[in-house]
Amino acid sequence: MSAASVRTLLTAGATPEPTETTPADMVREANAAMRWLLETGFPWLLSTGLRVAVILTVAGLVLLGLRRVIRTVTNHIAEGTPLLERGRLGDSEVAAALRRASPIVTARRAQRARTIGSVLRSTATIVVGTLAVLMVLDALGANIAPFIASAGIVGVALGFGAQSLVKDFLSGMFMLLEDQYGVGDVVDVGHATGTVEAVALRVTKIRDSSGTLWYVPNGTMVRVGNKTQGWAKAVVEVKVDYFADLDEVRHVLEEAVGRVAADPVLGTYLEGEPTVTGIEDLAFDAVTLQVTVKTAPAMQWEVARAMRAAVRRALEEAGIPLGGQRDLLAAYRAQLDAAVRVPAQDEADAPEAGGTAEPVTDTRRETGSLDTTAPASAPPTEPKPRGR
């Protein structure tokens, strides 16, 4: 290696000496920065940057507004006065106070409000956030066509492949929003009838009377009958004999249901006066009357069982036979009368207390007759005439 090369390497690897910055250099750098701001920065801020800021600001305001609306809806649901149910019959101050006083109803409303609020907030955040990101990328000059195409493909796939799933979720959302039923309600959904054990956005669990747990997708429910929402009605049909006195029957039925209403426990479940309607059905051997009473939710079956027992006892005491049971009732009452007469006859035949029974004497033994089998006195026999 030559000396010139070594000198070049040493010169190149040597640390340069710091140069002193003069005021003129500082002025030149400031002018260059200002020129860049005026030529490049301000146009970008006034065009692209301002658009991005406006997009983010509008997205934030829209998200805040949606969350406020969701909070208002969920608060109305939790308080028992949903916005979708305004103007309905029963929305008085007394009805609202009664709904708020029930701990079960309050817990159910709170659970439903939390579920609906969580789902709506998540949905609003995802939708608004996705739109804001796409608009910001478009403002920055990125190509968002692949994203839009991907979203279209996903939408088509969901529309054809998972339409039942989407239908279940949408049906579950509206079901929760409208409070069609909740945990603990007895519902009839057509193919399953029983008590609701769990409610989700996609499926509802129903336990029937035999213990079977049914998983019913929300999208398959064409109609739902809730037997324990708001109030219920106990209905008992009574078929009496065709020739029975209907006025007497009505009086007996009113007394029977009056006993149920006077019960200290069952009477608290009644929400109105029992009603005995007229002839509901007419057959060749029976006349059907109906007893109805408004009850608290889920208590109609207990009240109906008590009413049947009271009606049976009252009809038996009044001697009114059920349809086709006239002969059986007559035989039963005759049997009861015979069972009552037999002990009374035995008591009448028994000796009086403190008395002595008279001895029974055998007259044949007193006369000295040894033949105890022959009668005591026999008529004399006429001698037969002799033949000549």
mmCIF file of C-alpha atoms in Angstrom:
data_model
loop_
_atom_site.group_PDB
_atom_site.id
_atom_site.type_symbol
_atom_site.label_atom_id
_atom_site.label_comp_id
_atom_site.label_asym_id
_atom_site.label_seq_id
_atom_site.Cartn_x
_atom_site.Cartn_y
_atom_site.Cartn_z
ATOM 1 C CA MET A 1 0.000 0.000 0.000
ATOM 2 C CA SER A 2 1.443 3.349 -0.955
ATOM 3 C CA ALA A 3 1.854 6.287 1.331
ATOM 4 C CA ALA A 4 -0.802 8.261 -0.548
ATOM 5 C CA SER A 5 -3.352 5.569 0.123
ATOM 6 C CA VAL A 6 -2.558 5.454 3.813
ATOM 7 C CA ARG A 7 -2.829 9.213 4.034
ATOM 8 C CA THR A 8 -6.217 9.089 2.308
ATOM 9 C CA LEU A 9 -7.548 6.476 4.731
ATOM 10 C CA LEU A 10 -6.346 8.373 7.745
ATOM 11 C CA THR A 11 -7.917 11.530 6.444
ATOM 12 C CA ALA A 12 -11.244 9.839 5.721
ATOM 13 C CA GLY A 13 -11.441 8.134 9.127
ATOM 14 C CA ALA A 14 -10.490 11.181 11.084
ATOM 15 C CA THR A 15 -13.167 12.856 13.145
ATOM 16 C CA PRO A 16 -14.224 16.137 11.595
ATOM 17 C CA GLU A 17 -13.826 19.155 13.739
ATOM 18 C CA PRO A 18 -17.082 20.837 14.848
ATOM 19 C CA THR A 19 -17.917 23.945 12.938
ATOM 20 C CA GLU A 20 -19.337 26.937 14.690
ATOM 21 C CA THR A 21 -22.970 27.806 13.770
ATOM 22 C CA THR A 22 -23.289 31.399 12.880
ATOM 23 C CA PRO A 23 -26.450 33.502 13.119
ATOM 24 C CA ALA A 24 -26.604 33.567 9.379
ATOM 25 C CA ASP A 25 -26.805 29.760 9.257
ATOM 26 C CA MET A 26 -29.644 29.759 11.800
ATOM 27 C CA VAL A 27 -31.535 32.286 9.746
ATOM 28 C CA ARG A 28 -31.074 30.182 6.622
ATOM 29 C CA GLU A 29 -32.383 27.020 8.388
ATOM 30 C CA ALA A 30 -35.412 28.883 9.749
ATOM 31 C CA ASN A 31 -36.168 30.229 6.305
ATOM 32 C CA ALA A 32 -35.886 26.729 4.839
ATOM 33 C CA ALA A 33 -38.301 25.306 7.435
ATOM 34 C CA MET A 34 -40.770 28.107 6.854
ATOM 35 C CA ARG A 35 -40.487 27.618 3.126
ATOM 36 C CA TRP A 36 -41.223 23.883 3.581
ATOM 37 C CA LEU A 37 -44.230 24.629 5.753
ATOM 38 C CA LEU A 38 -45.574 27.097 3.242
ATOM 39 C CA GLU A 39 -44.914 24.919 0.214
ATOM 40 C CA THR A 40 -45.636 21.430 1.624
ATOM 41 C CA GLY A 41 -46.874 21.357 5.262
ATOM 42 C CA PHE A 42 -49.708 23.871 5.150
ATOM 43 C CA PRO A 43 -51.208 22.508 1.917
ATOM 44 C CA TRP A 44 -51.122 18.990 3.407
ATOM 45 C CA LEU A 45 -52.674 20.194 6.662
ATOM 46 C CA LEU A 46 -55.284 22.230 4.814
ATOM 47 C CA SER A 47 -56.191 19.302 2.569
ATOM 48 C CA THR A 48 -55.379 15.800 3.815
ATOM 49 C CA GLY A 49 -54.742 16.589 7.469
ATOM 50 C CA LEU A 50 -57.917 18.620 7.810
ATOM 51 C CA ARG A 51 -59.959 15.845 6.195
ATOM 52 C CA VAL A 52 -58.516 13.247 8.562
ATOM 53 C CA ALA A 53 -59.228 15.476 11.555
ATOM 54 C CA VAL A 54 -62.782 16.111 10.390
ATOM 55 C CA ILE A 55 -63.381 12.390 9.816
ATOM 56 C CA LEU A 56 -62.103 11.435 13.280
ATOM 57 C CA THR A 57 -64.060 14.249 14.939
ATOM 58 C CA VAL A 58 -67.329 13.339 13.210
ATOM 59 C CA ALA A 59 -66.799 9.647 13.975
ATOM 60 C CA GLY A 60 -66.234 10.429 17.649
ATOM 61 C CA LEU A 61 -69.322 12.643 17.827
ATOM 62 C CA VAL A 62 -71.469 10.024 16.094
ATOM 63 C CA LEU A 63 -70.222 7.331 18.468
ATOM 64 C CA LEU A 64 -70.943 9.527 21.494
ATOM 65 C CA GLY A 65 -74.433 10.256 20.202
ATOM 66 C CA LEU A 66 -75.161 6.590 19.587
ATOM 67 C CA ARG A 67 -73.925 5.659 23.051
ATOM 68 C CA ARG A 68 -76.149 8.338 24.543
ATOM 69 C CA VAL A 69 -79.186 6.985 22.700
ATOM 70 C CA ILE A 70 -78.319 3.438 23.754
ATOM 71 C CA ARG A 71 -77.957 4.554 27.371
ATOM 72 C CA THR A 72 -81.362 6.264 27.224
ATOM 73 C CA VAL A 73 -83.034 3.161 25.809
ATOM 74 C CA THR A 74 -81.440 0.825 28.342
ATOM 75 C CA ASN A 75 -82.369 3.159 31.216
ATOM 76 C CA HIS A 76 -86.008 3.137 30.098
ATOM 77 C CA ILE A 77 -85.898 -0.646 29.892
ATOM 78 C CA ALA A 78 -84.336 -0.950 33.354
ATOM 79 C CA GLU A 79 -86.974 1.403 34.820
ATOM 80 C CA GLY A 80 -89.816 -0.573 33.272
ATOM 81 C CA THR A 81 -90.918 2.076 30.756
ATOM 82 C CA PRO A 82 -89.415 1.104 27.382
ATOM 83 C CA LEU A 83 -89.654 3.636 24.578
ATOM 84 C CA LEU A 84 -91.276 1.095 22.268
ATOM 85 C CA GLU A 85 -94.125 0.530 24.748
ATOM 86 C CA ARG A 86 -95.208 4.118 25.314
ATOM 87 C CA GLY A 87 -98.909 4.699 24.915
ATOM 88 C CA ARG A 88 -99.787 1.126 25.802
ATOM 89 C CA LEU A 89 -102.632 0.401 28.196
ATOM 90 C CA GLY A 90 -101.475 -0.003 31.771
ATOM 91 C CA ASP A 91 -98.638 2.549 31.654
ATOM 92 C CA SER A 92 -100.047 4.501 34.582
ATOM 93 C CA GLU A 93 -98.112 5.598 37.635
ATOM 94 C CA VAL A 94 -99.683 2.837 39.733
ATOM 95 C CA ALA A 95 -98.769 0.157 37.193
ATOM 96 C CA ALA A 96 -95.211 1.467 36.940
ATOM 97 C CA ALA A 97 -94.902 1.491 40.744
ATOM 98 C CA LEU A 98 -96.126 -2.108 40.943
ATOM 99 C CA ARG A 99 -93.649 -3.192 38.289
ATOM 100 C CA ARG A 100 -90.783 -1.499 40.096
ATOM 101 C CA ALA A 101 -91.811 -3.034 43.431
ATOM 102 C CA SER A 102 -91.395 -6.636 42.226
ATOM 103 C CA PRO A 103 -87.802 -7.797 42.825
ATOM 104 C CA ILE A 104 -88.069 -10.565 40.224
ATOM 105 C CA VAL A 105 -89.308 -8.194 37.543
ATOM 106 C CA THR A 106 -86.665 -5.621 38.488
ATOM 107 C CA ALA A 107 -83.839 -8.159 38.243
ATOM 108 C CA ARG A 108 -85.177 -9.381 34.911
ATOM 109 C CA ARG A 109 -85.351 -5.841 33.521
ATOM 110 C CA ALA A 110 -81.819 -5.067 34.718
ATOM 111 C CA GLN A 111 -80.444 -8.220 33.105
ATOM 112 C CA ARG A 112 -82.216 -7.490 29.839
ATOM 113 C CA ALA A 113 -81.009 -3.868 29.873
ATOM 114 C CA ARG A 114 -77.404 -4.943 30.425
ATOM 115 C CA THR A 115 -77.544 -7.464 27.590
ATOM 116 C CA ILE A 116 -79.132 -5.076 25.128
ATOM 117 C CA GLY A 117 -76.790 -2.223 26.101
ATOM 118 C CA SER A 118 -73.662 -4.342 25.726
ATOM 119 C CA VAL A 119 -74.687 -5.662 22.303
ATOM 120 C CA LEU A 120 -75.724 -2.256 20.975
ATOM 121 C CA ARG A 121 -72.573 -0.521 22.214
ATOM 122 C CA SER A 122 -70.326 -3.175 20.678
ATOM 123 C CA THR A 123 -72.212 -3.030 17.386
ATOM 124 C CA ALA A 124 -72.056 0.780 17.244
ATOM 125 C CA THR A 125 -68.323 0.830 18.032
ATOM 126 C CA ILE A 126 -67.500 -1.758 15.356
ATOM 127 C CA VAL A 127 -69.581 -0.099 12.648
ATOM 128 C CA VAL A 128 -68.450 3.479 13.310
ATOM 129 C CA GLY A 129 -64.814 2.467 13.833
ATOM 130 C CA THR A 130 -64.701 0.462 10.598
ATOM 131 C CA LEU A 131 -66.190 3.303 8.560
ATOM 132 C CA ALA A 132 -63.825 5.851 10.121
ATOM 133 C CA VAL A 133 -60.744 3.728 9.390
ATOM 134 C CA LEU A 134 -61.764 3.213 5.762
ATOM 135 C CA MET A 135 -62.398 6.932 5.267
ATOM 136 C CA VAL A 136 -59.045 7.877 6.850
ATOM 137 C CA LEU A 137 -57.190 5.420 4.608
ATOM 138 C CA ASP A 138 -58.946 6.862 1.597
ATOM 139 C CA ALA A 139 -57.991 10.402 2.672
ATOM 140 C CA LEU A 140 -54.343 9.364 3.055
ATOM 141 C CA GLY A 141 -54.313 8.039 -0.481
ATOM 142 C CA ALA A 142 -54.475 4.324 0.269
ATOM 143 C CA ASN A 143 -56.374 2.023 -2.034
ATOM 144 C CA ILE A 144 -59.430 0.824 -0.112
ATOM 145 C CA ALA A 145 -60.944 -1.106 -3.022
ATOM 146 C CA PRO A 146 -59.576 -4.449 -1.726
ATOM 147 C CA PHE A 147 -61.111 -3.781 1.671
ATOM 148 C CA ILE A 148 -64.489 -2.972 0.126
ATOM 149 C CA ALA A 149 -64.304 -6.045 -2.093
ATOM 150 C CA SER A 150 -63.448 -8.207 0.913
ATOM 151 C CA ALA A 151 -66.383 -6.751 2.825
ATOM 152 C CA GLY A 152 -68.657 -7.535 -0.110
ATOM 153 C CA ILE A 153 -67.416 -11.119 -0.270
ATOM 154 C CA VAL A 154 -67.963 -11.535 3.469
ATOM 155 C CA GLY A 155 -71.454 -10.100 3.148
ATOM 156 C CA VAL A 156 -72.331 -12.470 0.309
ATOM 157 C CA ALA A 157 -70.942 -15.412 2.303
ATOM 158 C CA LEU A 158 -73.000 -14.437 5.337
ATOM 159 C CA GLY A 159 -76.073 -13.897 3.201
ATOM 160 C CA PHE A 160 -75.953 -17.343 1.625
ATOM 161 C CA GLY A 161 -74.088 -19.514 4.101
ATOM 162 C CA ALA A 162 -75.020 -18.090 7.507
ATOM 163 C CA GLN A 163 -78.392 -16.486 6.881
ATOM 164 C CA SER A 164 -80.042 -18.672 9.527
ATOM 165 C CA LEU A 165 -77.410 -17.561 12.039
ATOM 166 C CA VAL A 166 -77.986 -13.897 11.200
ATOM 167 C CA LYS A 167 -81.737 -14.464 11.428
ATOM 168 C CA ASP A 168 -81.327 -16.019 14.890
ATOM 169 C CA PHE A 169 -79.270 -13.068 16.133
ATOM 170 C CA LEU A 170 -81.656 -10.472 14.744
ATOM 171 C CA SER A 171 -84.679 -12.290 16.169
ATOM 172 C CA GLY A 172 -82.948 -12.555 19.550
ATOM 173 C CA MET A 173 -82.158 -8.841 19.521
ATOM 174 C CA PHE A 174 -85.757 -7.838 18.822
ATOM 175 C CA MET A 175 -87.019 -10.402 21.325
ATOM 176 C CA LEU A 176 -84.885 -8.850 24.071
ATOM 177 C CA LEU A 177 -85.746 -5.321 22.995
ATOM 178 C CA GLU A 178 -89.505 -6.014 23.047
ATOM 179 C CA ASP A 179 -89.355 -8.096 26.268
ATOM 180 C CA GLN A 180 -91.350 -10.954 24.792
ATOM 181 C CA TYR A 181 -90.251 -13.350 27.547
ATOM 182 C CA GLY A 182 -87.521 -13.841 30.123
ATOM 183 C CA VAL A 183 -85.986 -16.384 32.453
ATOM 184 C CA GLY A 184 -88.687 -18.044 34.572
ATOM 185 C CA ASP A 185 -91.595 -17.411 32.183
ATOM 186 C CA VAL A 186 -93.792 -20.271 30.988
ATOM 187 C CA VAL A 187 -94.003 -19.972 27.206
ATOM 188 C CA ASP A 188 -95.510 -21.854 24.290
ATOM 189 C CA VAL A 189 -93.435 -21.600 21.104
ATOM 190 C CA GLY A 190 -95.332 -24.241 19.155
ATOM 191 C CA HIS A 191 -92.937 -27.197 19.180
ATOM 192 C CA ALA A 192 -91.937 -26.692 22.829
ATOM 193 C CA THR A 193 -93.848 -25.579 25.916
ATOM 194 C CA GLY A 194 -92.281 -25.058 29.314
ATOM 195 C CA THR A 195 -90.264 -22.780 31.572
ATOM 196 C CA VAL A 196 -87.541 -20.548 30.104
ATOM 197 C CA GLU A 197 -84.190 -21.328 31.724
ATOM 198 C CA ALA A 198 -81.811 -19.208 29.615
ATOM 199 C CA VAL A 199 -82.136 -16.498 26.974
ATOM 200 C CA ALA A 200 -79.358 -15.630 24.511
ATOM 201 C CA LEU A 201 -79.147 -13.805 21.205
ATOM 202 C CA ARG A 202 -79.076 -17.008 19.177
ATOM 203 C CA VAL A 203 -80.900 -19.691 21.187
ATOM 204 C CA THR A 204 -83.445 -19.996 24.013
ATOM 205 C CA LYS A 205 -83.467 -22.899 26.487
ATOM 206 C CA ILE A 206 -86.904 -24.191 27.531
ATOM 207 C CA ARG A 207 -87.549 -26.940 30.101
ATOM 208 C CA ASP A 208 -90.871 -28.752 29.589
ATOM 209 C CA SER A 209 -93.024 -30.516 32.188
ATOM 210 C CA SER A 210 -91.330 -33.882 31.581
ATOM 211 C CA GLY A 211 -87.873 -32.459 32.302
ATOM 212 C CA THR A 212 -86.630 -32.264 28.715
ATOM 213 C CA LEU A 213 -84.449 -29.228 27.954
ATOM 214 C CA TRP A 214 -85.223 -27.777 24.527
ATOM 215 C CA TYR A 215 -82.723 -25.603 22.622
ATOM 216 C CA VAL A 216 -84.852 -23.441 20.351
ATOM 217 C CA PRO A 217 -83.128 -21.091 17.836
ATOM 218 C CA ASN A 218 -84.683 -17.652 18.034
ATOM 219 C CA GLY A 219 -85.102 -17.438 14.265
ATOM 220 C CA THR A 220 -87.371 -20.497 14.174
ATOM 221 C CA MET A 221 -90.009 -19.037 16.495
ATOM 222 C CA VAL A 222 -92.952 -17.970 14.370
ATOM 223 C CA ARG A 223 -95.090 -17.077 17.385
ATOM 224 C CA VAL A 224 -94.594 -17.077 21.166
ATOM 225 C CA GLY A 225 -97.284 -17.390 23.838
ATOM 226 C CA ASN A 226 -96.210 -16.113 27.265
ATOM 227 C CA LYS A 227 -98.430 -17.544 30.009
ATOM 228 C CA THR A 228 -96.826 -15.684 32.934
ATOM 229 C CA GLN A 229 -96.368 -12.088 31.795
ATOM 230 C CA GLY A 230 -98.291 -9.257 33.433
ATOM 231 C CA TRP A 231 -101.243 -11.241 34.791
ATOM 232 C CA ALA A 232 -102.993 -14.559 34.229
ATOM 233 C CA LYS A 233 -106.476 -16.055 34.480
ATOM 234 C CA ALA A 234 -107.594 -19.241 36.214
ATOM 235 C CA VAL A 235 -110.361 -21.010 34.287
ATOM 236 C CA VAL A 236 -112.353 -23.965 35.645
ATOM 237 C CA GLU A 237 -115.103 -25.670 33.636
ATOM 238 C CA VAL A 238 -117.823 -27.510 35.573
ATOM 239 C CA LYS A 239 -120.162 -29.986 33.840
ATOM 240 C CA VAL A 240 -123.285 -30.581 35.901
ATOM 241 C CA ASP A 241 -126.285 -32.819 35.275
ATOM 242 C CA TYR A 242 -128.571 -31.773 32.431
ATOM 243 C CA PHE A 243 -131.641 -31.467 34.697
ATOM 244 C CA ALA A 244 -129.868 -29.632 37.542
ATOM 245 C CA ASP A 245 -131.219 -26.272 38.704
ATOM 246 C CA LEU A 246 -128.796 -23.789 37.101
ATOM 247 C CA ASP A 247 -129.622 -20.992 39.531
ATOM 248 C CA GLU A 248 -128.773 -23.259 42.440
ATOM 249 C CA VAL A 249 -125.625 -24.418 40.649
ATOM 250 C CA ARG A 250 -124.474 -20.829 40.110
ATOM 251 C CA HIS A 251 -125.110 -20.041 43.766
ATOM 252 C CA VAL A 252 -123.113 -23.100 44.869
ATOM 253 C CA LEU A 253 -120.226 -22.232 42.541
ATOM 254 C CA GLU A 254 -120.117 -18.650 43.806
ATOM 255 C CA GLU A 255 -119.938 -19.903 47.376
ATOM 256 C CA ALA A 256 -117.130 -22.311 46.435
ATOM 257 C CA VAL A 257 -114.960 -19.678 44.767
ATOM 258 C CA GLY A 258 -115.733 -17.330 47.642
ATOM 259 C CA ARG A 259 -114.063 -19.807 49.987
ATOM 260 C CA VAL A 260 -110.965 -19.728 47.796
ATOM 261 C CA ALA A 261 -110.955 -15.917 47.772
ATOM 262 C CA ALA A 262 -111.222 -15.903 51.568
ATOM 263 C CA ASP A 263 -108.141 -18.123 51.933
ATOM 264 C CA PRO A 264 -105.327 -16.139 53.626
ATOM 265 C CA VAL A 265 -102.727 -17.420 51.146
ATOM 266 C CA LEU A 266 -104.555 -18.017 47.874
ATOM 267 C CA GLY A 267 -106.627 -14.873 48.291
ATOM 268 C CA THR A 268 -103.514 -12.727 47.908
ATOM 269 C CA TYR A 269 -102.972 -14.115 44.395
ATOM 270 C CA LEU A 270 -106.377 -12.989 43.121
ATOM 271 C CA GLU A 271 -106.530 -9.675 41.262
ATOM 272 C CA GLY A 272 -110.276 -9.451 40.798
ATOM 273 C CA GLU A 273 -113.635 -10.921 41.691
ATOM 274 C CA PRO A 274 -114.375 -14.496 40.518
ATOM 275 C CA THR A 275 -116.963 -14.728 37.760
ATOM 276 C CA VAL A 276 -119.391 -17.570 37.044
ATOM 277 C CA THR A 277 -120.430 -17.387 33.413
ATOM 278 C CA GLY A 278 -123.562 -18.829 31.863
ATOM 279 C CA ILE A 279 -123.912 -21.973 29.794
ATOM 280 C CA GLU A 280 -120.682 -22.481 27.851
ATOM 281 C CA ASP A 281 -121.588 -25.859 26.366
ATOM 282 C CA LEU A 282 -124.673 -28.061 26.161
ATOM 283 C CA ALA A 283 -124.566 -31.837 25.739
ATOM 284 C CA PHE A 284 -127.124 -34.638 25.955
ATOM 285 C CA ASP A 285 -126.216 -35.401 29.561
ATOM 286 C CA ALA A 286 -124.454 -32.309 30.899
ATOM 287 C CA VAL A 287 -124.470 -28.524 31.030
ATOM 288 C CA THR A 288 -121.074 -26.792 31.170
ATOM 289 C CA LEU A 289 -120.530 -23.665 33.279
ATOM 290 C CA GLN A 290 -117.274 -21.770 33.637
ATOM 291 C CA VAL A 291 -115.614 -20.095 36.623
ATOM 292 C CA THR A 292 -112.879 -17.522 35.878
ATOM 293 C CA VAL A 293 -110.769 -15.214 38.011
ATOM 294 C CA LYS A 294 -107.826 -12.935 37.275
ATOM 295 C CA THR A 295 -104.670 -13.916 39.155
ATOM 296 C CA ALA A 296 -101.055 -12.922 39.593
ATOM 297 C CA PRO A 297 -98.671 -14.242 36.910
ATOM 298 C CA ALA A 298 -97.719 -17.921 37.202
ATOM 299 C CA MET A 299 -100.333 -18.501 39.947
ATOM 300 C CA GLN A 300 -103.310 -19.439 37.766
ATOM 301 C CA TRP A 301 -102.626 -23.179 38.042
ATOM 302 C CA GLU A 302 -102.483 -23.152 41.854
ATOM 303 C CA VAL A 303 -105.684 -21.119 42.087
ATOM 304 C CA ALA A 304 -107.448 -23.360 39.544
ATOM 305 C CA ARG A 305 -106.579 -26.498 41.532
ATOM 306 C CA ALA A 306 -107.946 -24.947 44.719
ATOM 307 C CA MET A 307 -111.122 -23.877 42.909
ATOM 308 C CA ARG A 308 -111.710 -27.401 41.572
ATOM 309 C CA ALA A 309 -111.378 -28.874 45.064
ATOM 310 C CA ALA A 310 -113.769 -26.278 46.510
ATOM 311 C CA VAL A 311 -116.307 -26.801 43.700
ATOM 312 C CA ARG A 312 -116.239 -30.591 44.152
ATOM 313 C CA ARG A 313 -116.849 -30.300 47.860
ATOM 314 C CA ALA A 314 -119.636 -27.741 47.428
ATOM 315 C CA LEU A 315 -121.462 -29.785 44.776
ATOM 316 C CA GLU A 316 -121.250 -32.917 46.907
ATOM 317 C CA GLU A 317 -122.669 -31.112 49.928
ATOM 318 C CA ALA A 318 -125.501 -29.656 47.836
ATOM 319 C CA GLY A 319 -126.318 -33.022 46.220
ATOM 320 C CA ILE A 320 -125.807 -31.741 42.673
ATOM 321 C CA PRO A 321 -124.449 -34.481 40.386
ATOM 322 C CA LEU A 322 -121.954 -33.886 37.636
ATOM 323 C CA GLY A 323 -122.827 -34.695 34.071
ATOM 324 C CA GLY A 324 -123.673 -38.386 33.666
ATOM 325 C CA GLN A 325 -123.135 -39.093 37.386
ATOM 326 C CA ARG A 326 -126.736 -38.908 38.704
ATOM 327 C CA ASP A 327 -127.100 -42.648 39.369
ATOM 328 C CA LEU A 328 -123.636 -42.906 40.896
ATOM 329 C CA LEU A 329 -124.354 -39.987 43.201
ATOM 330 C CA ALA A 330 -127.670 -41.549 44.294
ATOM 331 C CA ALA A 331 -125.956 -44.879 45.004
ATOM 332 C CA TYR A 332 -123.168 -43.142 46.877
ATOM 333 C CA ARG A 333 -125.609 -41.169 49.050
ATOM 334 C CA ALA A 334 -127.633 -44.333 49.743
ATOM 335 C CA GLN A 335 -124.474 -46.106 50.812
ATOM 336 C CA LEU A 336 -123.612 -43.249 53.131
ATOM 337 C CA ASP A 337 -127.139 -43.294 54.628
ATOM 338 C CA ALA A 338 -126.940 -47.063 55.178
ATOM 339 C CA ALA A 339 -123.570 -46.704 56.835
ATOM 340 C CA VAL A 340 -125.059 -44.109 59.157
ATOM 341 C CA ARG A 341 -128.208 -46.176 59.973
ATOM 342 C CA VAL A 342 -126.404 -49.407 60.894
ATOM 343 C CA PRO A 343 -124.516 -47.992 63.913
ATOM 344 C CA ALA A 344 -127.685 -46.246 65.071
ATOM 345 C CA GLN A 345 -129.675 -49.532 64.903
ATOM 346 C CA ASP A 346 -126.964 -51.387 66.796
ATOM 347 C CA GLU A 347 -127.058 -48.799 69.544
ATOM 348 C CA ALA A 348 -130.871 -49.071 69.781
ATOM 349 C CA ASP A 349 -130.769 -52.881 70.046
ATOM 350 C CA ALA A 350 -128.077 -52.937 72.716
ATOM 351 C CA PRO A 351 -129.270 -53.243 76.431
ATOM 352 C CA GLU A 352 -129.459 -50.155 78.451
ATOM 353 C CA ALA A 353 -126.514 -49.354 80.639
ATOM 354 C CA GLY A 354 -126.876 -50.898 84.199
ATOM 355 C CA GLY A 355 -129.752 -53.301 83.268
ATOM 356 C CA THR A 356 -129.862 -57.169 83.274
ATOM 357 C CA ALA A 357 -130.812 -59.327 80.371
ATOM 358 C CA GLU A 358 -133.828 -61.592 80.795
ATOM 359 C CA PRO A 359 -132.972 -65.357 80.730
ATOM 360 C CA VAL A 360 -134.316 -67.450 77.919
ATOM 361 C CA THR A 361 -136.219 -70.585 79.138
ATOM 362 C CA ASP A 362 -136.817 -73.743 77.207
ATOM 363 C CA THR A 363 -140.472 -74.741 77.707
ATOM 364 C CA ARG A 364 -139.825 -78.160 76.309
ATOM 365 C CA ARG A 365 -137.348 -79.026 79.012
ATOM 366 C CA GLU A 366 -139.817 -77.876 81.703
ATOM 367 C CA THR A 367 -142.476 -80.338 80.420
ATOM 368 C CA GLY A 368 -140.041 -83.236 80.560
ATOM 369 C CA SER A 369 -140.042 -83.818 76.817
ATOM 370 C CA LEU A 370 -136.831 -85.503 75.725
ATOM 371 C CA ASP A 371 -137.376 -84.999 72.023
ATOM 372 C CA THR A 372 -135.925 -81.623 71.391
ATOM 373 C CA THR A 373 -136.343 -81.884 67.700
ATOM 374 C CA ALA A 374 -140.107 -82.475 67.663
ATOM 375 C CA PRO A 375 -142.474 -79.617 68.169
ATOM 376 C CA ALA A 376 -143.850 -79.127 71.703
ATOM 377 C CA SER A 377 -147.475 -79.865 70.726
ATOM 378 C CA ALA A 378 -148.532 -81.754 67.622
ATOM 379 C CA PRO A 379 -152.103 -81.979 66.294
ATOM 380 C CA PRO A 380 -153.796 -85.400 66.760
ATOM 381 C CA THR A 381 -153.877 -87.637 63.732
ATOM 382 C CA GLU A 382 -157.224 -89.123 62.558
ATOM 383 C CA PRO A 383 -157.222 -92.974 62.350
ATOM 384 C CA LYS A 384 -157.509 -94.399 58.889
ATOM 385 C CA PRO A 385 -160.736 -96.395 58.208
ATOM 386 C CA ARG A 386 -160.282 -100.107 57.743
ATOM 387 C CA GLY A 387 -161.413 -101.638 54.593
ATOM 388 C CA ARG A 388 -164.126 -104.286 54.627
#
